[in-house]
Each structure stands twice: as structure tokens, then as C-alpha cells.
């Protein structure tokens, strides 16, 4: 196996895959799972007649990474290797690409789209492949796209269909699925195995070599005392009390402690209650209380000025959209206290002590002549921006030679990165132009990031999988894994809990591995059979739910001002994805804002402008230009409430609705929009 440069422990974990078994390779971050997969794919292509391999990833940036760093360098000379993602033109001819290739690396969503598409150039079948490699396969659960694909696979298997591809899963940890007992953790591992129709393997004979190759970093807790006084936070809490009084909630509606995730959950439910009860005071106050609570959480995580700026930005966006006394009260409350809040946020005497501790942690590792590299993990995109601004404006950190940049998930909007920006940031980190990444969870999993001397977890409450993956980024000799947290805080308790869950995961995997082959297969088949039956029942209930009312019986009302703006029958579905309003009269209910810019191009449509309620400025969605002719409002149902014969209901996604939506008829639209066009 020298041609792929495998270590003995990698050779050990691929043996059953080379015998054409479905397996999950369980190796820690940095253990070389992808390189092991490259070897399995190579041997599969060499020994399998008419072999065709798909490597599936769950993030777009991993497509190019796997292609350019691993599969193409090792296999591109002898085989046709292609990479396809949502931002590449090849996705529109995926079926043809698969036919003409030996190996295709793509996002799982690309494959799923092709499985359900009926056009020859786009469609594929699972049986077109002889091997499926599933990266970060612990995501094969619940409603994830990996599980959608594998559910289709399992159904075919249970029907006795032949010629299904071999499956190779890769994971650093399947986790415990929130289980706290060995029995529950074993059940979760078996569920992952059942979903992937695979056994799970790990390094046993050569475990000592693996431990030497992937050393654990030195873990430490950098603890700070709670700040003795917090006048800025106290002032925010006083303002929240005034809003509570304005709502006149009464003793029956007790909210939990402000400045916590529990309080956030309470006000989310309070806003929903306000919408259901047509009580705009309740709904709007709840929305504003959530922003104050966000400010308290930011104040607890980063600087006071960051919290103030976030709240100020929110109210600046609201200043021109007040429509009643509730809006004027809420806007006026902030404006009356704006100067005081700004003054308090600038008082260094009461600054967040976590920032000083974080500074000392970074300065211990970095120096002007140092070659250290580190990743600072935090919870939100907002936090990454705040911390990056702090680093850039901190003289001590700048003197130490820290060159920082943000690394967050790709997407659309001011706080998102484009795919190219991600690639450029990682490239600069690899070549030393940057030495500190301030990152969200996007850097925990999958990304090919060089070994780090320092990994800092800052203000994070995550599960054991994320913790293990973050820890695995500190792979340099004598590296440090630091948890910066407040004394007695939830972060420390969660970190300790995750350590126990990591150990529990290992015990559960070993118990599953020790099962006899017959017992294991029996359990897997039982789980798969139950899942298929449950899925069929769920589909039936979904169809029943979505046909509960006729579309003409439904009214859509703005979630903010409660104005009725559309009928359910106005909504049509394009390409099983876009929900658009085709009623020309809908135009009078919305106003258009700035142009939406997306980091990719689409075959039949392009984005237009942001659209929002003409009455209250609540954002509703965006325009989409379909086939260069139809300019249609593309709506997000979460921004509306639905009046049904059974009462007012809410939906996070269109799949939650209780009426059937017809497909968009482009020909009919053109005839209605331009009468007589087709008869010319």
C-alpha cells in the first residue's frame, strides 16, 4: 500500500472494505480517513468491472478540497476524476458527467437531486455506482440528505434488489445521539450503522501507532471570575423590565432569567403566542426582547461595545417602519437610553474579563518571531466579526505578530463568506500569511487545515462530536487546547460532560464491534425495517396534513403587522423548491429593496431584489427572475401567518403547511401575463 503512503493502522481499517464489505471507518481528526478512502477507491477501480465511484461530502468547499488534495493527485493520471458542486456548471448535466467518469466527487444534495430528476442528462440511479464513499458520515441521520439517499438504498436492499453499491463511511466520531447511558449510546451507534448498512471498524492492533501519529493536545481550562459589576448589562435588564411592564404579562406568564438561552426560548414562544392571539403588543415586544437578550449574551461573550452596536444597528433598521403605539414605545425606549448605553459600553473599568483572559492565552502562544498557528472557535458569525475587530485593534496582540482572519460557513448575506473567500483564507493560513483563524464550527469538520499549536474554545456549548473535532485541530507537538470560560459557567460543565460522552462513544462502539455477525445483522435489519415502515407512515401523514384544507381557504397574513396579503391559491411551486406568488395584485402589498447577490449561478433563474411588507417593512423574501421573463415574489413562509378554517397557524418551512400547492405553469403564466402571445 506504499503508493498511497498508508500507515499500518490505516491498512488495518481498510481490510474489510477491500473485501467489498460495507464499513464505517472510525479514526480521529487528523488520522487520515480520506487517504485510507483513496486507497479503497483505487483498489476498487482496479478490481471491479465497470467500476463507478461517488464520493459524497456535506459541504461545498469539501468538494474541491477532496478533488485537489487527495483523489485527483492519486487517481487522476489513470482514471477520469470529476468534481461537481452547486456552483459548477456540471451539475446541470450530472447524469452525463457520471456516465463519462470513473469517479465523481460531489455534495450529497447534487446526487439526491439527480436521483429524483427525470431528465436523461441529469438523472442517475444508485445502481449506476459500484461504490459510495460518504464523508463525515455521522450526519447520516434524521432528515439529513445523507440519510435521504441511504434510506432509498436501504429500501432497495430490503426489497432484495441487487447491484447496489458498496458503502464506505468516514467519521471521527458517531457521537452518542444525546444518550447518557451505555445502552442508549449503543442504540445510537447501531442506528448509524443501520442507516449506512455498514459495520464500524477502528484501529485496534495498531492503536499505539495511531496514538503516536495523532497526539492529544494538552487541555487546560482558562477560568475567569464573574465581573463584579456590570452597569451596562444591568441597564439593559432594566429596559427589559420596562418592556415586560408594557406587555402586562401578569403572573401566569413567567419568563426565565434574562441573558440566557432559556429566556430566548421563552420569548420565541411568546412571539408565537402573540401571533396566534392577534396580539401585536405581545408579538412585537417579544421580538425586541429577544434582541435585548442577544445583547446580553454578546455582552457576556465579547465586548460591551459589540453588544451596544448590535442593538443600535437593529433599532436603526427599525426607525422608519413604526406603524402603531407599540412600535413608537419600543423605538422611543431605545432612543431615550441610547446615549447612556453608549457611555456605559465605553467604560473599560467594567469590560468583560473573558477578553483579558483570552488575550493572555493568545499572548502565551504567539510572539513576533514565532511560527505558531491557532484557531479560535466561537459560536456565531457575529462573534467572529467582533473578535476579529478586537484582535485588529488590540495593540498587544498586534505587537505579538498575530495575523488574524475570519472563517465562517458559506452563504448569502453580510456575515457570510463566499466559497472563494473561504479558499483564499485557508490558503493564506497554510502559507503563513495568516496565523490565527477566528472560526465558527465550519473549521471543526472536514476542512484541510494545517496543524495548530493552539485551539481555543471560547463561549461554546456544543456536543461531544464538535468538541473532538475541534480538539483534533491541535496536532502540532506540545499543542494546547484551551477552554476560556467563566468560573462555574455552563461551558466548563459542558466540556466535562463531553469528555465523558467521548469515552461513552468509544465504549459503545467497542460493544457493537464485539457483537457476533449474526446478532449484529439481525439488529441492523430490524432497525432498517422499522425505519422504512415509520417513513412510509410519516409520508402518508404528511400527504394527509397537506391536503387538510383547500388552497383557496387559506389567507397569508404578514407576521409582523397581521395584514392579509395573499390567498393560498396565489402560491405556486417552481422546480419543487421555490414558492412564488403569481397574483399580479400582490405587488401593491410589498416594496422592493436592495439586490440579492448569491455566490453561484442557476440554470433557469436569477435573484432579484429583497421584498418586504409595504406596511411594516417585515422582510418576506426576494424576487426571482424565472426563464428571463417572469419576475416573481419568492416567499419564505416563516415570515407569514396562515389563516385557516381551523384558526391561525405558523410554519417554519413550506413543508409544514396544511394545504396543497400546485406546480407553476410557465405557459399559463405567459398567457395570463401577455394575452394572445401564444396565438401570434
Short mmCIF file of C-alpha atoms in Angstrom, two decimals, residues 53-448:
data_model
loop_
_atom_site.label_atom_id
_atom_site.label_comp_id
_atom_site.label_asym_id
_atom_site.label_seq_id
_atom_site.Cartn_x
_atom_site.Cartn_y
_atom_site.Cartn_z
CA UNK A 53 -17.45 5.65 -7.63
CA UNK A 54 -19.19 8.59 -5.98
CA UNK A 55 -17.53 10.44 -3.09
CA UNK A 56 -20.19 12.38 -1.19
CA UNK A 57 -19.47 15.37 1.05
CA UNK A 58 -21.80 17.53 3.11
CA UNK A 59 -20.19 20.93 2.45
CA UNK A 60 -19.46 22.58 -0.91
CA UNK A 61 -15.88 23.57 -0.01
CA UNK A 62 -15.00 19.92 0.65
CA UNK A 63 -15.68 19.00 -3.00
CA UNK A 64 -12.69 20.93 -4.30
CA UNK A 65 -10.57 20.01 -1.29
CA UNK A 66 -11.04 16.26 -1.76
CA UNK A 67 -10.57 16.59 -5.52
CA UNK A 68 -7.41 18.72 -5.49
CA UNK A 69 -5.71 17.42 -2.33
CA UNK A 70 -6.40 13.69 -2.40
CA UNK A 71 -8.36 11.93 -5.13
CA UNK A 72 -7.12 13.65 -8.28
CA UNK A 73 -3.41 13.64 -7.32
CA UNK A 74 -3.52 9.91 -6.57
CA UNK A 75 -6.03 8.72 -9.17
CA UNK A 76 -6.27 11.39 -11.86
CA UNK A 77 -3.47 10.00 -14.00
CA UNK A 78 -5.16 6.62 -14.53
CA UNK A 79 -8.86 7.46 -14.10
CA UNK A 80 -11.26 10.21 -15.05
CA UNK A 81 -12.00 12.11 -11.86
CA UNK A 82 -14.62 14.87 -11.80
CA UNK A 83 -15.81 17.29 -9.10
CA UNK A 84 -19.37 18.67 -9.13
CA UNK A 85 -21.00 21.11 -6.72
CA UNK A 86 -23.88 23.56 -6.71
CA UNK A 87 -21.70 26.36 -8.06
CA UNK A 88 -20.37 24.36 -11.04
CA UNK A 89 -21.99 24.07 -14.48
CA UNK A 90 -21.54 20.28 -14.47
CA UNK A 91 -24.43 19.93 -12.03
CA UNK A 92 -26.83 20.65 -14.90
CA UNK A 93 -25.53 17.57 -16.75
CA UNK A 94 -24.79 15.36 -13.77
CA UNK A 95 -26.12 12.19 -15.39
CA UNK A 96 -23.83 12.66 -18.36
CA UNK A 97 -20.86 13.50 -16.11
CA UNK A 98 -21.39 10.26 -14.18
CA UNK A 99 -21.54 8.20 -17.40
CA UNK A 100 -18.30 9.72 -18.67
CA UNK A 101 -16.35 9.45 -15.39
CA UNK A 102 -14.79 6.78 -13.20
CA UNK A 103 -15.01 8.84 -10.02
CA UNK A 104 -17.28 11.76 -9.17
CA UNK A 105 -16.83 13.91 -6.06
CA UNK A 106 -19.96 15.90 -5.24
CA UNK A 107 -22.15 17.26 -2.49
CA UNK A 108 -24.79 14.79 -1.35
CA UNK A 109 -27.50 17.23 -2.45
CA UNK A 110 -26.26 17.06 -6.05
CA UNK A 111 -26.67 13.28 -6.01
CA UNK A 112 -30.08 13.49 -4.35
CA UNK A 113 -31.27 16.00 -6.96
CA UNK A 114 -30.08 13.68 -9.72
CA UNK A 115 -31.84 10.66 -8.19
CA UNK A 116 -35.22 12.42 -8.33
CA UNK A 117 -34.69 14.25 -11.65
CA UNK A 118 -36.24 12.57 -14.69
CA UNK A 119 -34.22 14.32 -17.43
CA UNK A 120 -31.71 11.99 -19.10
CA UNK A 121 -28.77 14.39 -18.81
CA UNK A 122 -29.38 14.89 -15.10
CA UNK A 123 -30.79 11.59 -13.81
CA UNK A 124 -28.82 8.79 -12.16
CA UNK A 125 -29.71 5.65 -10.24
CA UNK A 126 -27.95 4.32 -7.17
CA UNK A 127 -27.19 1.18 -9.18
CA UNK A 128 -25.15 3.29 -11.62
CA UNK A 129 -22.45 3.27 -8.93
CA UNK A 130 -20.39 0.41 -7.58
CA UNK A 131 -19.03 2.30 -4.54
CA UNK A 132 -20.36 5.19 -2.44
CA UNK A 133 -17.90 6.96 -0.13
CA UNK A 134 -19.70 9.10 2.47
CA UNK A 135 -17.54 11.70 4.21
CA UNK A 136 -18.46 12.82 7.76
CA UNK A 137 -21.00 10.01 7.73
CA UNK A 138 -22.22 10.65 11.30
CA UNK A 139 -24.55 13.13 9.58
CA UNK A 140 -26.48 10.16 8.14
CA UNK A 141 -29.45 10.57 10.45
CA UNK A 142 -32.88 12.16 10.77
CA UNK A 143 -33.81 14.45 7.85
CA UNK A 144 -30.26 14.98 6.54
CA UNK A 145 -29.63 14.49 2.83
CA UNK A 146 -27.16 11.65 3.52
CA UNK A 147 -29.97 9.79 5.26
CA UNK A 148 -32.42 10.54 2.46
CA UNK A 149 -30.05 8.89 -0.01
CA UNK A 150 -29.29 5.94 2.25
CA UNK A 151 -32.97 5.46 3.11
CA UNK A 152 -33.56 4.91 -0.60
CA UNK A 153 -30.63 2.46 -0.58
CA UNK A 154 -31.99 0.54 2.43
CA UNK A 155 -35.46 0.29 0.88
CA UNK A 156 -33.99 -1.27 -2.24
CA UNK A 157 -31.89 -3.65 -0.13
CA UNK A 158 -34.90 -4.83 1.88
CA UNK A 159 -36.78 -5.48 -1.36
CA UNK A 160 -33.94 -7.75 -2.40
CA UNK A 161 -32.62 -5.57 -5.20
CA UNK A 162 -29.19 -6.49 -6.47
CA UNK A 163 -26.28 -4.46 -7.80
CA UNK A 164 -26.42 -1.87 -5.02
CA UNK A 165 -23.10 -0.09 -4.50
CA UNK A 166 -20.66 -0.88 -1.73
CA UNK A 167 -20.72 1.75 1.04
CA UNK A 168 -17.69 3.27 2.78
CA UNK A 169 -18.41 5.77 5.56
CA UNK A 170 -15.82 8.04 7.20
CA UNK A 171 -16.18 9.66 10.62
CA UNK A 172 -14.13 10.99 13.52
CA UNK A 173 -17.00 10.23 15.88
CA UNK A 174 -20.58 8.98 15.52
CA UNK A 175 -21.36 10.50 18.94
CA UNK A 176 -23.97 9.18 21.34
CA UNK A 177 -27.03 10.86 19.85
CA UNK A 178 -27.64 12.73 23.15
CA UNK A 179 -27.72 9.42 25.04
CA UNK A 180 -26.16 9.47 28.51
CA UNK A 181 -26.15 5.71 29.12
CA UNK A 182 -24.18 2.91 27.50
CA UNK A 183 -27.40 1.25 26.37
CA UNK A 184 -28.56 4.45 24.68
CA UNK A 185 -25.16 5.09 23.09
CA UNK A 186 -25.05 1.53 21.70
CA UNK A 187 -28.52 2.05 20.27
CA UNK A 188 -27.35 5.25 18.56
CA UNK A 189 -24.24 3.62 17.07
CA UNK A 190 -26.39 0.74 15.79
CA UNK A 191 -28.76 3.31 14.26
CA UNK A 192 -25.88 4.95 12.37
CA UNK A 193 -24.70 1.52 11.23
CA UNK A 194 -28.23 0.66 10.09
CA UNK A 195 -28.62 3.95 8.24
CA UNK A 196 -25.38 3.26 6.37
CA UNK A 197 -25.98 -0.51 6.15
CA UNK A 198 -22.44 -0.86 7.45
CA UNK A 199 -20.30 -2.28 10.24
CA UNK A 200 -17.94 0.09 12.07
CA UNK A 201 -14.18 -0.53 12.21
CA UNK A 202 -11.31 1.14 14.05
CA UNK A 203 -7.61 0.65 14.70
CA UNK A 204 -7.03 -2.00 17.37
CA UNK A 205 -3.86 -3.93 16.54
CA UNK A 206 -2.04 -0.73 15.59
CA UNK A 207 -3.75 1.61 18.07
CA UNK A 208 -0.40 2.67 19.57
CA UNK A 209 0.83 3.84 16.16
CA UNK A 210 -2.37 5.87 15.70
CA UNK A 211 -1.93 7.45 19.12
CA UNK A 212 1.63 8.46 18.20
CA UNK A 213 0.55 9.81 14.80
CA UNK A 214 -2.37 11.82 16.26
CA UNK A 215 -1.25 13.01 19.71
CA UNK A 216 -3.80 14.58 22.03
CA UNK A 217 -3.16 18.24 22.85
CA UNK A 218 -2.60 19.46 26.37
CA UNK A 219 -6.02 20.51 27.61
CA UNK A 220 -6.49 23.32 30.07
CA UNK A 221 -9.29 25.45 31.43
CA UNK A 222 -8.53 29.17 31.45
CA UNK A 223 -11.06 30.28 34.02
CA UNK A 224 -12.05 33.84 34.91
CA UNK A 225 -14.15 35.16 37.76
CA UNK A 226 -17.51 36.75 37.04
CA UNK A 227 -17.17 40.51 36.62
CA UNK A 228 -18.03 42.14 39.95
CA UNK A 229 -20.14 44.90 38.40
CA UNK A 230 -21.90 45.14 35.05
CA UNK A 231 -23.70 48.51 34.80
CA UNK A 232 -24.17 48.14 31.02
CA UNK A 233 -25.85 44.75 31.41
CA UNK A 234 -27.88 46.00 34.37
CA UNK A 235 -29.18 48.90 32.32
CA UNK A 236 -30.27 46.55 29.53
CA UNK A 237 -32.09 44.40 32.10
CA UNK A 238 -33.87 47.48 33.48
CA UNK A 239 -35.05 48.38 29.98
CA UNK A 240 -36.29 44.82 29.50
CA UNK A 241 -38.31 45.15 32.71
CA UNK A 242 -39.99 48.24 31.27
CA UNK A 243 -40.97 46.21 28.20
CA UNK A 244 -42.29 43.45 30.47
CA UNK A 245 -44.45 46.03 32.24
CA UNK A 246 -45.68 47.44 28.91
CA UNK A 247 -46.79 43.94 27.83
CA UNK A 248 -48.73 43.48 31.08
CA UNK A 249 -47.99 39.76 31.05
CA UNK A 250 -49.25 39.00 34.52
CA UNK A 251 -48.08 36.26 36.86
CA UNK A 252 -49.40 33.48 34.63
CA UNK A 253 -46.62 34.04 32.09
CA UNK A 254 -43.36 33.64 33.96
CA UNK A 255 -40.21 34.16 31.89
CA UNK A 256 -36.93 32.62 32.93
CA UNK A 257 -33.74 34.52 33.73
CA UNK A 258 -32.78 37.18 31.20
CA UNK A 259 -29.44 36.81 29.42
CA UNK A 260 -29.84 33.03 28.99
CA UNK A 261 -30.72 30.64 26.18
CA UNK A 262 -33.75 29.61 28.23
CA UNK A 263 -35.07 33.17 28.19
CA UNK A 264 -34.56 33.27 24.42
CA UNK A 265 -36.67 30.11 24.09
CA UNK A 266 -39.37 31.72 26.24
CA UNK A 267 -39.64 34.88 24.14
CA UNK A 268 -39.68 32.86 20.91
CA UNK A 269 -42.79 31.10 22.23
CA UNK A 270 -44.16 34.44 23.44
CA UNK A 271 -43.89 35.91 19.93
CA UNK A 272 -45.71 32.89 18.51
CA UNK A 273 -48.41 33.28 21.14
CA UNK A 274 -48.82 36.93 20.18
CA UNK A 275 -49.28 35.98 16.52
CA UNK A 276 -51.79 33.25 17.37
CA UNK A 277 -53.77 35.59 19.64
CA UNK A 278 -53.57 38.50 17.15
CA UNK A 279 -51.89 40.45 19.97
CA UNK A 280 -49.34 42.68 18.24
CA UNK A 281 -48.13 44.18 21.53
CA UNK A 282 -47.11 40.72 22.73
CA UNK A 283 -45.58 39.64 19.40
CA UNK A 284 -43.52 42.79 18.79
CA UNK A 285 -42.34 43.17 22.39
CA UNK A 286 -41.19 39.53 22.32
CA UNK A 287 -39.16 40.16 19.15
CA UNK A 288 -37.48 43.19 20.72
CA UNK A 289 -36.85 41.37 24.00
CA UNK A 290 -35.02 38.71 22.02
CA UNK A 291 -32.71 41.39 20.61
CA UNK A 292 -32.05 42.74 24.12
CA UNK A 293 -31.33 39.20 25.25
CA UNK A 294 -28.95 38.80 22.31
CA UNK A 295 -27.19 41.96 23.50
CA UNK A 296 -26.81 40.47 27.00
CA UNK A 297 -25.37 37.28 25.53
CA UNK A 298 -22.94 39.30 23.39
CA UNK A 299 -22.00 41.35 26.45
CA UNK A 300 -21.24 38.10 28.26
CA UNK A 301 -19.17 36.75 25.35
CA UNK A 302 -17.25 39.66 23.84
CA UNK A 303 -17.10 43.43 24.47
CA UNK A 304 -19.80 45.76 25.77
CA UNK A 305 -19.39 47.93 22.68
CA UNK A 306 -20.17 44.91 20.48
CA UNK A 307 -23.45 44.41 22.30
CA UNK A 308 -24.30 48.10 22.01
CA UNK A 309 -23.50 48.23 18.29
CA UNK A 310 -25.66 45.18 17.61
CA UNK A 311 -28.65 46.69 19.40
CA UNK A 312 -28.09 50.09 17.80
CA UNK A 313 -27.96 48.53 14.34
CA UNK A 314 -31.27 46.76 14.97
CA UNK A 315 -33.03 49.96 16.02
CA UNK A 316 -31.53 51.96 13.17
CA UNK A 317 -33.16 49.47 10.78
CA UNK A 318 -36.49 49.89 12.57
CA UNK A 319 -36.58 53.68 12.82
CA UNK A 320 -38.65 54.27 9.66
CA UNK A 321 -41.08 51.34 9.98
CA UNK A 322 -43.16 52.18 13.08
CA UNK A 323 -46.91 51.75 12.47
CA UNK A 324 -48.54 51.90 15.90
CA UNK A 325 -48.08 52.75 19.59
CA UNK A 326 -46.16 49.55 20.31
CA UNK A 327 -43.51 50.40 17.72
CA UNK A 328 -43.24 54.00 18.93
CA UNK A 329 -42.85 52.83 22.56
CA UNK A 330 -40.10 50.33 21.72
CA UNK A 331 -38.23 52.68 19.41
CA UNK A 332 -38.57 55.54 21.87
CA UNK A 333 -37.31 53.44 24.78
CA UNK A 334 -34.08 52.67 22.98
CA UNK A 335 -33.55 56.19 21.68
CA UNK A 336 -34.09 57.67 25.16
CA UNK A 337 -31.42 55.36 26.60
CA UNK A 338 -29.07 55.25 23.61
CA UNK A 339 -26.62 57.86 24.93
CA UNK A 340 -26.44 56.24 28.37
CA UNK A 341 -25.87 52.78 26.88
CA UNK A 342 -23.12 54.10 24.62
CA UNK A 343 -21.40 55.77 27.56
CA UNK A 344 -21.58 52.63 29.72
CA UNK A 345 -20.31 50.40 26.91
CA UNK A 346 -17.18 52.50 26.62
CA UNK A 347 -16.17 52.25 30.29
CA UNK A 348 -13.13 49.95 30.33
CA UNK A 349 -13.45 49.51 34.12
CA UNK A 350 -16.38 47.11 33.58
CA UNK A 351 -15.15 45.29 30.48
CA UNK A 352 -15.75 41.57 30.07
CA UNK A 353 -12.92 39.78 31.98
CA UNK A 354 -13.02 36.91 29.49
CA UNK A 355 -11.40 39.24 26.94
CA UNK A 356 -8.37 39.79 29.16
CA UNK A 357 -8.05 36.05 29.75
CA UNK A 358 -8.34 35.37 26.03
CA UNK A 359 -5.66 37.97 25.38
CA UNK A 360 -3.23 36.33 27.84
CA UNK A 361 -3.97 32.88 26.36
CA UNK A 362 -3.11 34.11 22.87
CA UNK A 363 -0.01 36.02 24.00
CA UNK A 364 1.40 32.89 25.68
CA UNK A 365 1.45 31.14 22.31
CA UNK A 366 2.26 33.93 19.87
CA UNK A 367 5.31 36.15 19.61
CA UNK A 368 6.86 38.42 16.96
CA UNK A 369 9.31 35.70 15.87
CA UNK A 370 7.00 32.76 16.46
CA UNK A 371 5.69 30.35 13.83
CA UNK A 372 2.65 29.36 15.88
CA UNK A 373 -0.75 28.80 14.33
CA UNK A 374 -4.06 28.72 16.11
CA UNK A 375 -7.81 28.55 15.71
CA UNK A 376 -10.18 30.47 17.94
CA UNK A 377 -13.60 28.79 17.89
CA UNK A 378 -16.68 30.78 18.83
CA UNK A 379 -20.41 30.25 18.47
CA UNK A 380 -21.76 32.73 15.93
CA UNK A 381 -20.72 34.64 12.83
CA UNK A 382 -21.46 37.78 14.80
CA UNK A 383 -18.93 36.73 17.45
CA UNK A 384 -16.24 36.06 14.83
CA UNK A 385 -16.64 39.59 13.49
CA UNK A 386 -16.49 41.09 16.98
CA UNK A 387 -13.40 39.10 17.96
CA UNK A 388 -11.64 39.88 14.70
CA UNK A 389 -12.26 43.59 15.24
CA UNK A 390 -10.90 43.22 18.79
CA UNK A 391 -7.72 41.48 17.57
CA UNK A 392 -7.10 44.06 14.85
CA UNK A 393 -7.48 46.92 17.31
CA UNK A 394 -5.57 45.34 20.21
CA UNK A 395 -2.04 46.75 20.29
CA UNK A 396 -0.59 43.94 22.42
CA UNK A 397 -1.91 41.27 20.07
CA UNK A 398 -0.68 43.15 17.03
CA UNK A 399 2.80 43.50 18.55
CA UNK A 400 2.85 39.74 19.15
CA UNK A 401 2.61 39.17 15.40
CA UNK A 402 -0.94 37.81 15.28
CA UNK A 403 -2.36 38.00 11.77
CA UNK A 404 -6.00 37.00 12.07
CA UNK A 405 -8.92 36.43 9.72
CA UNK A 406 -12.46 35.13 9.94
CA UNK A 407 -13.51 31.68 8.70
CA UNK A 408 -17.26 31.05 8.70
CA UNK A 409 -19.71 28.99 6.69
CA UNK A 410 -20.50 29.98 3.13
CA UNK A 411 -23.82 31.59 2.34
CA UNK A 412 -25.53 34.79 1.36
CA UNK A 413 -25.61 37.97 3.40
CA UNK A 414 -23.24 40.42 5.02
CA UNK A 415 -21.96 37.99 7.68
CA UNK A 416 -21.38 35.06 5.31
CA UNK A 417 -18.29 34.17 3.28
CA UNK A 418 -18.23 33.13 -0.33
CA UNK A 419 -16.61 29.82 -1.31
CA UNK A 420 -13.71 31.72 -2.89
CA UNK A 421 -13.20 33.77 0.27
CA UNK A 422 -13.06 30.55 2.31
CA UNK A 423 -10.48 29.02 -0.03
CA UNK A 424 -8.35 32.17 -0.02
CA UNK A 425 -8.41 32.41 3.79
CA UNK A 426 -7.35 28.77 4.23
CA UNK A 427 -4.64 29.20 1.59
CA UNK A 428 -3.22 32.20 3.49
CA UNK A 429 -3.37 30.23 6.74
CA UNK A 430 -1.49 27.34 5.16
CA UNK A 431 1.28 29.52 3.72
CA UNK A 432 1.71 31.58 6.89
CA UNK A 433 0.26 34.88 5.69
CA UNK A 434 -2.29 34.33 8.45
CA UNK A 435 -1.59 32.57 11.74
CA UNK A 436 -4.92 32.80 13.57
CA UNK A 437 -8.34 31.77 12.30
CA UNK A 438 -11.37 33.08 14.16
CA UNK A 439 -13.91 30.48 13.20
CA UNK A 440 -17.33 29.03 13.67
CA UNK A 441 -17.93 25.28 13.52
CA UNK A 442 -17.09 25.25 9.78
CA UNK A 443 -13.42 24.78 10.75
CA UNK A 444 -14.15 21.90 13.12
CA UNK A 445 -15.09 19.39 10.48
CA UNK A 446 -13.54 18.21 7.26
CA UNK A 447 -11.51 21.23 6.20
CA UNK A 448 -7.88 20.59 5.31
#
